[in-house]
Amino acid sequence: MLPAVKAFIAEVRAIYAAHDDMETRFARVRPLLEVLLKDEALNERSTHWPFRNDPARRYVENLLFYEDPDHGFVLNSLMKKPGEVTAVHDHAHTWTLYGVLRGGERVTRYVRRDDGSSDTRADLARVDDRLVAPGYIDFVRPYEIHVEATGDQPTVGVIFRSHRVGDFWQNYYNVETGDIAKSKGPVQIPFDLS
Ligand SMILES: [Fe+2]
């Protein structure tokens, strides 16, 4: 394990042991992720990570670097090619710090204008839209709706999540029609960071 990642995990484990509520945990993990995103060894290593998403087939994968055996948090990467756009989606009940390690993209946030009671239909309003650069961290609380569109460079995200995703349903939203589809989210690919 890269020294910076090893140190990050040790500090996160200490935070989780000391605090029970997710707002506090994520507020304290966020500055650690800021430091990790500046790590030169991690940046260099990321130039060898694979880009294998195929949005046309709805295939998206996350590299899975670490899953904590006691607390369940994970460290992932999402690799996106130039011009690649995610679905408009949420992460269900999980909490996320999505950090940009390399590249650049447009991050757009939505909220539901309806009462949120329907599982199949949603009326979305765009509430934030910004171009982001390496070092940016998007804090995504449970059920917050967002989309990322990569610019003209490949974009590497390093993601801290409260839980491993890929084996429960997440919502994918069609902004135009209002339809909600269910997806199991990105496929988790164990990946050695040593
Ligand atoms: Fe996301």
Coordinates of N, CA and C and ligand atoms in Angstrom, one line a residue:
M1 N 0.9 -1.2 0.0 CA 0.0 0.0 0.0 C 0.9 1.2 0.0
L2 N 0.6 2.2 -0.9 CA 1.3 3.5 -0.9 C 1.3 4.1 0.5
P3 N 2.5 4.7 0.9 CA 2.5 5.3 2.3 C 1.4 6.3 2.5
A4 N 1.1 7.1 1.6 CA 0.0 8.2 1.8 C -1.3 7.5 2.0
V5 N -1.6 6.4 1.3 CA -2.9 5.7 1.4 C -2.9 5.0 2.7
K6 N -1.8 4.4 3.1 CA -1.7 3.7 4.4 C -2.0 4.7 5.5
A7 N -1.4 5.9 5.4 CA -1.6 6.9 6.5 C -3.1 7.4 6.5
F8 N -3.6 7.6 5.3 CA -5.0 8.0 5.2 C -5.9 7.0 5.9
I9 N -5.7 5.7 5.6 CA -6.6 4.7 6.2 C -6.5 4.6 7.7
A10 N -5.3 4.8 8.2 CA -5.1 4.7 9.6 C -5.8 5.9 10.3
E11 N -5.7 7.1 9.7 CA -6.3 8.3 10.3 C -7.8 8.2 10.2
V12 N -8.3 7.6 9.1 CA -9.8 7.5 9.0 C -10.3 6.5 10.0
R13 N -9.6 5.4 10.2 CA -10.0 4.4 11.2 C -10.0 5.0 12.6
A14 N -9.1 5.9 12.9 CA -9.1 6.6 14.2 C -10.3 7.5 14.3
I15 N -10.7 8.2 13.2 CA -11.8 9.1 13.2 C -13.1 8.3 13.4
Y16 N -13.2 7.1 12.7 CA -14.4 6.3 12.9 C -14.5 5.7 14.3
A17 N -13.4 5.4 14.9 CA -13.4 4.9 16.2 C -13.8 5.9 17.3
A18 N -13.5 7.2 16.9 CA -13.8 8.2 17.9 C -15.2 8.9 17.7
H19 N -15.8 8.8 16.6 CA -17.0 9.5 16.3 C -18.0 8.5 15.6
D20 N -19.3 8.6 16.1 CA -20.3 7.7 15.5 C -21.1 8.3 14.4
D21 N -21.2 9.7 14.4 CA -22.2 10.2 13.4 C -21.4 10.5 12.1
M22 N -22.1 10.3 11.0 CA -21.5 10.4 9.7 C -21.1 11.9 9.3
E23 N -21.9 12.8 9.7 CA -21.5 14.2 9.4 C -20.2 14.5 10.0
T24 N -19.9 14.2 11.2 CA -18.7 14.4 11.9 C -17.5 13.6 11.2
R25 N -17.8 12.4 11.0 CA -16.8 11.6 10.4 C -16.4 12.2 9.0
F26 N -17.3 12.5 8.2 CA -17.0 13.0 6.8 C -16.4 14.4 6.9
A27 N -16.8 15.2 7.9 CA -16.1 16.5 8.0 C -14.7 16.4 8.3
R28 N -14.4 15.3 9.1 CA -12.9 15.1 9.5 C -12.1 14.4 8.4
V29 N -12.8 13.5 7.7 CA -12.1 12.8 6.6 C -11.8 13.7 5.4
R30 N -12.6 14.7 5.2 CA -12.5 15.5 4.0 C -11.1 16.2 3.9
P31 N -10.5 16.8 5.0 CA -9.2 17.4 4.8 C -8.1 16.3 4.6
L32 N -8.3 15.1 5.1 CA -7.4 14.0 4.8 C -7.4 13.6 3.3
L33 N -8.6 13.6 2.7 CA -8.7 13.4 1.3 C -8.0 14.5 0.5
E34 N -8.2 15.7 1.0 CA -7.5 16.9 0.3 C -6.0 16.6 0.2
V35 N -5.4 16.1 1.3 CA -4.0 15.8 1.4 C -3.6 14.7 0.4
L36 N -4.5 13.7 0.5 CA -4.2 12.5 -0.4 C -4.2 12.9 -1.9
L37 N -5.1 13.8 -2.3 CA -5.2 14.2 -3.7 C -4.0 14.9 -4.2
K38 N -3.2 15.4 -3.2 CA -1.9 16.1 -3.6 C -0.7 15.2 -3.6
D39 N -0.9 13.9 -3.3 CA 0.2 13.0 -3.1 C 0.8 12.7 -4.5
E40 N 2.1 13.0 -4.7 CA 2.7 12.8 -6.0 C 2.8 11.3 -6.4
A41 N 3.1 10.4 -5.4 CA 3.2 9.0 -5.7 C 1.9 8.4 -6.1
L42 N 0.8 8.9 -5.5 CA -0.5 8.4 -5.9 C -0.9 8.9 -7.3
N43 N -0.5 10.2 -7.6 CA -0.8 10.8 -8.9 C 0.0 10.0 -10.0
E44 N 1.3 9.7 -9.7 CA 2.1 9.0 -10.6 C 1.5 7.6 -10.9
R45 N 1.1 6.9 -9.8 CA 0.6 5.6 -9.9 C -0.7 5.6 -10.7
S46 N -1.5 6.6 -10.6 CA -2.8 6.7 -11.3 C -2.6 6.7 -12.8
T47 N -1.4 7.1 -13.3 CA -1.3 7.1 -14.8 C -1.3 5.7 -15.3
H48 N -1.2 4.7 -14.5 CA -1.2 3.3 -14.9 C -2.6 2.6 -14.7
W49 N -3.5 3.3 -14.2 CA -4.8 2.7 -13.9 C -5.7 2.6 -15.2
P50 N -6.5 1.6 -15.3 CA -7.2 1.3 -16.6 C -8.5 2.1 -16.7
F51 N -8.8 2.5 -18.0 CA -10.1 3.1 -18.3 C -10.9 2.1 -19.1
R52 N -11.9 1.5 -18.4 CA -12.6 0.4 -19.0 C -14.1 0.6 -19.0
N53 N -14.6 1.8 -18.6 CA -16.0 2.1 -18.7 C -16.5 2.0 -20.1
D54 N -17.7 1.6 -20.3 CA -18.4 1.6 -21.6 C -19.8 2.1 -21.4
P55 N -19.9 3.5 -21.4 CA -21.2 4.1 -21.1 C -22.3 3.6 -22.1
A56 N -22.0 3.2 -23.3 CA -23.0 2.8 -24.3 C -23.6 1.5 -23.8
R57 N -22.8 0.7 -23.1 CA -23.4 -0.6 -22.6 C -23.8 -0.4 -21.1
R58 N -23.7 0.8 -20.6 CA -23.9 1.1 -19.2 C -23.0 0.4 -18.3
Y59 N -21.8 0.1 -18.8 CA -20.8 -0.6 -17.9 C -19.9 0.5 -17.3
V60 N -19.9 0.5 -15.9 CA -19.0 1.4 -15.2 C -18.4 0.6 -14.1
E61 N -17.1 0.8 -13.9 CA -16.4 0.1 -12.8 C -15.6 1.1 -11.9
N62 N -15.5 0.7 -10.7 CA -14.6 1.4 -9.8 C -13.5 0.5 -9.4
L63 N -12.3 1.0 -9.4 CA -11.2 0.3 -8.8 C -11.4 0.3 -7.3
L64 N -11.3 -0.8 -6.7 CA -11.5 -1.0 -5.2 C -10.1 -1.2 -4.6
F65 N -9.6 -0.1 -3.9 CA -8.3 -0.2 -3.3 C -8.3 -0.7 -1.9
Y66 N -9.4 -0.4 -1.2 CA -9.5 -0.8 0.2 C -10.9 -0.9 0.7
E67 N -11.2 -1.9 1.5 CA -12.5 -2.0 2.2 C -12.2 -2.2 3.7
D68 N -12.7 -1.4 4.5 CA -12.3 -1.6 5.9 C -13.1 -2.7 6.6
P69 N -12.4 -3.6 7.2 CA -13.0 -4.8 7.8 C -13.9 -4.5 9.0
D70 N -13.6 -3.4 9.7 CA -14.4 -3.1 10.9 C -15.5 -2.1 10.6
H71 N -15.2 -1.1 9.8 CA -16.1 0.1 9.7 C -16.8 0.1 8.3
G72 N -16.3 -0.7 7.4 CA -17.0 -0.8 6.1 C -16.7 0.3 5.1
F73 N -16.0 1.3 5.4 CA -15.7 2.3 4.4 C -14.8 1.8 3.4
V74 N -14.8 2.4 2.2 CA -13.9 2.0 1.1 C -13.2 3.2 0.4
L75 N -12.2 2.8 -0.3 CA -11.5 3.8 -1.1 C -11.5 3.2 -2.5
N76 N -12.0 4.1 -3.4 CA -12.2 3.7 -4.8 C -11.5 4.6 -5.8
S77 N -11.5 4.2 -7.0 CA -11.2 5.2 -8.1 C -12.3 5.0 -9.2
L78 N -12.6 6.1 -9.8 CA -13.5 6.1 -11.0 C -12.7 6.8 -12.1
M79 N -12.4 6.0 -13.2 CA -11.6 6.5 -14.3 C -12.6 6.8 -15.5
K80 N -12.5 8.1 -16.0 CA -13.4 8.4 -17.1 C -12.6 9.0 -18.2
K81 N -12.9 8.5 -19.4 CA -12.3 9.0 -20.6 C -12.8 10.4 -21.0
P82 N -12.0 11.1 -21.9 CA -12.5 12.5 -22.3 C -13.9 12.4 -22.8
G83 N -14.8 13.3 -22.4 CA -16.1 13.3 -23.0 C -17.1 12.3 -22.3
E84 N -16.6 11.5 -21.4 CA -17.5 10.5 -20.7 C -18.4 11.2 -19.7
V85 N -19.6 10.8 -19.7 CA -20.6 11.4 -18.8 C -21.3 10.3 -18.0
T86 N -21.4 10.6 -16.7 CA -22.1 9.6 -15.9 C -23.6 9.7 -16.1
A87 N -24.3 8.8 -15.6 CA -25.8 9.0 -15.5 C -26.1 10.0 -14.4
V88 N -27.2 10.7 -14.5 CA -27.7 11.5 -13.4 C -28.1 10.5 -12.3
H89 N -27.5 10.5 -11.1 CA -27.7 9.4 -10.2 C -27.6 9.9 -8.7
D90 N -28.0 8.9 -7.9 CA -27.6 9.1 -6.5 C -26.9 7.9 -6.0
H91 N -26.4 7.9 -4.7 CA -25.7 6.8 -4.2 C -26.5 6.1 -3.1
A92 N -27.8 6.1 -3.2 CA -28.7 5.5 -2.2 C -28.3 6.0 -0.8
H93 N -28.2 5.1 0.1 CA -28.1 5.5 1.5 C -26.6 5.8 1.9
T94 N -25.7 5.7 1.0 CA -24.3 5.8 1.3 C -23.8 7.3 1.3
W95 N -22.7 7.5 1.9 CA -22.1 8.9 2.0 C -20.8 8.8 1.2
T96 N -20.5 9.9 0.5 CA -19.4 9.9 -0.4 C -18.6 11.2 -0.4
L97 N -17.3 11.1 -0.4 CA -16.4 12.2 -0.8 C -15.8 11.9 -2.1
Y98 N -16.2 12.6 -3.1 CA -15.7 12.3 -4.5 C -14.6 13.3 -4.8
G99 N -13.3 12.9 -4.9 CA -12.2 13.8 -5.1 C -11.7 13.7 -6.5
V100 N -11.3 14.8 -7.1 CA -10.7 14.8 -8.4 C -9.2 14.7 -8.3
L101 N -8.6 13.6 -8.8 CA -7.1 13.5 -8.7 C -6.4 14.1 -9.9
R102 N -7.0 13.8 -11.1 CA -6.4 14.3 -12.3 C -7.5 14.6 -13.3
G103 N -7.2 15.5 -14.3 CA -8.2 15.9 -15.3 C -9.0 17.1 -14.9
G104 N -10.3 17.0 -15.3 CA -11.2 18.1 -15.0 C -12.6 17.7 -15.6
E105 N -13.6 18.3 -14.9 CA -15.0 17.9 -15.4 C -16.0 18.9 -14.9
R106 N -17.2 18.7 -15.3 CA -18.3 19.5 -15.0 C -19.2 18.7 -14.0
V107 N -19.4 19.3 -12.8 CA -20.2 18.6 -11.8 C -21.5 19.4 -11.7
T108 N -22.6 18.7 -11.8 CA -24.0 19.3 -11.8 C -24.8 18.6 -10.7
R109 N -25.5 19.4 -9.9 CA -26.3 18.9 -8.8 C -27.8 19.2 -9.1
Y110 N -28.6 18.3 -8.6 CA -30.1 18.5 -8.8 C -30.7 18.2 -7.4
V111 N -31.9 18.8 -7.3 CA -32.8 18.4 -6.2 C -34.2 18.0 -6.7
R112 N -34.9 17.2 -6.0 CA -36.3 16.9 -6.4 C -37.2 18.0 -6.0
R113 N -38.0 18.4 -7.0 CA -39.1 19.4 -6.8 C -40.3 18.8 -6.3
D114 N -40.5 17.5 -6.5 CA -41.7 16.8 -6.0 C -41.5 16.4 -4.6
D115 N -42.4 15.7 -4.0 CA -42.3 15.4 -2.6 C -41.4 14.2 -2.3
G116 N -40.8 13.6 -3.3 CA -39.9 12.5 -3.1 C -40.5 11.2 -2.8
S117 N -41.8 11.1 -2.9 CA -42.5 9.8 -2.4 C -42.5 8.8 -3.5
S118 N -42.3 9.2 -4.8 CA -42.4 8.2 -5.9 C -41.0 7.5 -6.1
D119 N -41.0 6.2 -6.3 CA -39.8 5.5 -6.6 C -39.5 5.4 -8.1
T120 N -40.4 5.9 -8.9 CA -40.3 5.7 -10.3 C -40.3 7.0 -11.1
R121 N -40.7 8.1 -10.4 CA -40.8 9.4 -11.1 C -40.2 10.5 -10.2
A122 N -39.5 11.4 -10.8 CA -39.0 12.6 -10.0 C -39.0 13.8 -10.9
D123 N -39.3 14.9 -10.3 CA -39.2 16.2 -11.0 C -38.0 16.9 -10.5
L124 N -36.9 17.0 -11.4 CA -35.6 17.5 -10.9 C -35.4 19.0 -11.3
A125 N -34.8 19.7 -10.4 CA -34.3 21.1 -10.6 C -32.8 21.1 -10.5
R126 N -32.2 21.8 -11.4 CA -30.7 21.9 -11.3 C -30.4 23.0 -10.3
V127 N -29.5 22.7 -9.4 CA -29.2 23.7 -8.3 C -27.8 24.1 -8.3
D128 N -26.9 23.4 -9.0 CA -25.5 23.8 -9.0 C -24.9 23.2 -10.2
D129 N -23.9 23.9 -10.8 CA -23.3 23.5 -12.0 C -21.9 24.1 -12.1
R130 N -20.8 23.4 -12.0 CA -19.5 24.0 -11.9 C -18.5 23.1 -12.6
L131 N -17.4 23.8 -13.2 CA -16.3 23.2 -13.7 C -15.3 23.0 -12.6
V132 N -14.8 21.8 -12.5 CA -13.9 21.5 -11.3 C -12.5 21.0 -11.8
A133 N -11.5 21.1 -11.0 CA -10.1 20.8 -11.3 C -9.6 19.8 -10.3
P134 N -8.4 19.3 -10.5 CA -7.8 18.4 -9.5 C -7.8 19.1 -8.1
G135 N -8.1 18.3 -7.1 CA -8.2 18.8 -5.7 C -9.6 19.1 -5.3
Y136 N -10.5 19.2 -6.2 CA -11.9 19.4 -5.9 C -12.5 18.2 -5.2
I137 N -13.3 18.4 -4.2 CA -14.0 17.3 -3.5 C -15.5 17.6 -3.5
D138 N -16.3 16.7 -4.0 CA -17.8 16.8 -4.0 C -18.2 15.9 -2.8
F139 N -18.9 16.5 -1.8 CA -19.4 15.8 -0.7 C -20.9 15.4 -1.0
V140 N -21.1 14.1 -1.2 CA -22.4 13.7 -1.6 C -23.1 12.9 -0.5
R141 N -24.1 13.5 0.1 CA -24.8 12.9 1.2 C -25.8 11.8 0.6
P142 N -26.4 11.0 1.4 CA -27.3 10.0 0.9 C -28.4 10.6 0.0
Y143 N -28.7 10.0 -1.1 CA -29.7 10.3 -2.0 C -29.6 11.7 -2.7
E144 N -28.4 12.3 -2.6 CA -28.2 13.6 -3.3 C -27.9 13.2 -4.8
I145 N -28.5 14.0 -5.7 CA -28.5 13.7 -7.1 C -27.5 14.6 -7.9
H146 N -26.7 13.9 -8.7 CA -25.6 14.6 -9.4 C -25.2 13.9 -10.7
V147 N -24.4 14.6 -11.5 CA -23.8 14.0 -12.7 C -22.5 14.7 -12.9
E148 N -21.6 13.9 -13.4 CA -20.2 14.4 -13.8 C -20.0 14.2 -15.3
A149 N -19.5 15.2 -15.9 CA -19.2 15.2 -17.4 C -17.7 15.5 -17.5
T150 N -17.0 14.6 -18.0 CA -15.5 14.8 -18.2 C -15.3 15.8 -19.3
G151 N -14.3 16.6 -19.2 CA -13.9 17.5 -20.2 C -13.0 16.9 -21.3
D152 N -12.0 17.6 -21.8 CA -11.2 17.1 -22.9 C -10.0 16.3 -22.5
Q153 N -9.9 16.0 -21.1 CA -8.8 15.2 -20.6 C -9.4 14.0 -19.9
P154 N -8.7 12.9 -19.9 CA -9.2 11.8 -19.0 C -9.2 12.3 -17.6
T155 N -10.2 11.8 -16.8 CA -10.4 12.3 -15.4 C -10.4 11.1 -14.4
V156 N -9.5 11.3 -13.4 CA -9.4 10.2 -12.4 C -9.9 10.8 -11.1
G157 N -10.9 10.1 -10.6 CA -11.5 10.4 -9.3 C -11.0 9.4 -8.3
V158 N -10.7 9.9 -7.1 CA -10.5 9.1 -5.9 C -11.6 9.3 -4.9
I159 N -12.3 8.2 -4.6 CA -13.5 8.3 -3.9 C -13.5 7.6 -2.5
F160 N -13.8 8.4 -1.5 CA -14.0 7.8 -0.2 C -15.5 7.6 0.0
R161 N -15.9 6.3 0.3 CA -17.3 6.0 0.5 C -17.5 5.4 1.9
S162 N -18.7 5.6 2.4 CA -19.1 5.0 3.7 C -19.3 3.5 3.6
H163 N -19.6 3.0 2.4 CA -19.9 1.6 2.1 C -19.5 1.3 0.7
R164 N -19.2 0.0 0.5 CA -18.9 -0.5 -0.8 C -20.2 -0.5 -1.6
V165 N -20.2 0.0 -2.8 CA -21.4 0.1 -3.7 C -21.3 -1.1 -4.6
G166 N -22.4 -1.2 -5.4 CA -22.4 -2.3 -6.5 C -23.3 -3.5 -6.2
D167 N -23.8 -3.5 -5.0 CA -24.7 -4.7 -4.7 C -26.0 -4.3 -4.1
F168 N -26.4 -3.0 -4.3 CA -27.7 -2.5 -3.9 C -28.2 -1.5 -5.0
W169 N -29.5 -1.2 -4.9 CA -30.0 -0.4 -6.0 C -29.7 1.1 -5.8
Q170 N -29.2 1.7 -6.8 CA -29.1 3.2 -6.8 C -30.1 3.7 -7.8
N171 N -30.5 5.0 -7.7 CA -31.4 5.6 -8.6 C -30.7 6.3 -9.8
Y172 N -31.1 6.0 -11.0 CA -30.6 6.7 -12.2 C -31.8 7.5 -12.7
Y173 N -31.6 8.8 -12.9 CA -32.7 9.7 -13.2 C -32.6 10.2 -14.7
N174 N -33.8 10.2 -15.4 CA -33.9 10.9 -16.7 C -34.4 12.3 -16.4
V175 N -33.6 13.3 -16.6 CA -34.0 14.7 -16.2 C -35.2 15.1 -17.1
E176 N -35.1 14.7 -18.4 CA -36.2 15.2 -19.4 C -37.5 14.5 -19.1
T177 N -37.5 13.2 -19.0 CA -38.8 12.5 -18.8 C -39.3 12.4 -17.4
G178 N -38.3 12.5 -16.4 CA -38.7 12.3 -15.0 C -38.7 10.9 -14.6
D179 N -38.3 10.0 -15.5 CA -38.3 8.6 -15.1 C -37.1 8.2 -14.2
I180 N -37.3 7.4 -13.2 CA -36.2 6.8 -12.4 C -36.0 5.4 -12.7
A181 N -34.8 5.0 -13.1 CA -34.4 3.6 -13.3 C -33.5 3.2 -12.1
K182 N -33.5 1.9 -11.9 CA -32.7 1.4 -10.8 C -31.4 0.7 -11.4
S183 N -30.3 0.9 -10.7 CA -29.0 0.3 -11.2 C -28.2 -0.1 -10.0
K184 N -27.5 -1.2 -10.2 CA -26.6 -1.6 -9.1 C -25.3 -0.8 -9.0
G185 N -25.2 0.2 -9.9 CA -24.0 1.1 -9.8 C -22.7 0.4 -10.3
P186 N -21.6 1.1 -10.0 CA -20.4 0.6 -10.6 C -19.9 -0.8 -10.1
V187 N -19.4 -1.6 -11.0 CA -18.8 -2.9 -10.7 C -17.5 -2.6 -9.9
Q188 N -17.3 -3.3 -8.8 CA -16.1 -3.1 -7.9 C -15.0 -4.1 -8.3
I189 N -13.9 -3.5 -8.7 CA -12.7 -4.3 -9.2 C -11.6 -4.2 -8.2
P190 N -11.4 -5.2 -7.3 CA -10.3 -5.1 -6.4 C -9.0 -4.8 -7.1
F191 N -8.2 -3.9 -6.6 CA -7.0 -3.4 -7.3 C -5.9 -3.1 -6.3
D192 N -4.8 -3.6 -6.5 CA -3.7 -3.6 -5.6 C -2.9 -2.2 -5.7
L193 N -2.8 -1.5 -4.6 CA -2.1 -0.3 -4.6 C -0.7 -0.4 -4.0
S194 N -0.2 -1.6 -4.0 CA 1.2 -1.7 -3.4 C 2.2 -1.4 -4.4
Ligands
FE1 FE -21.8 9.7 -8.0

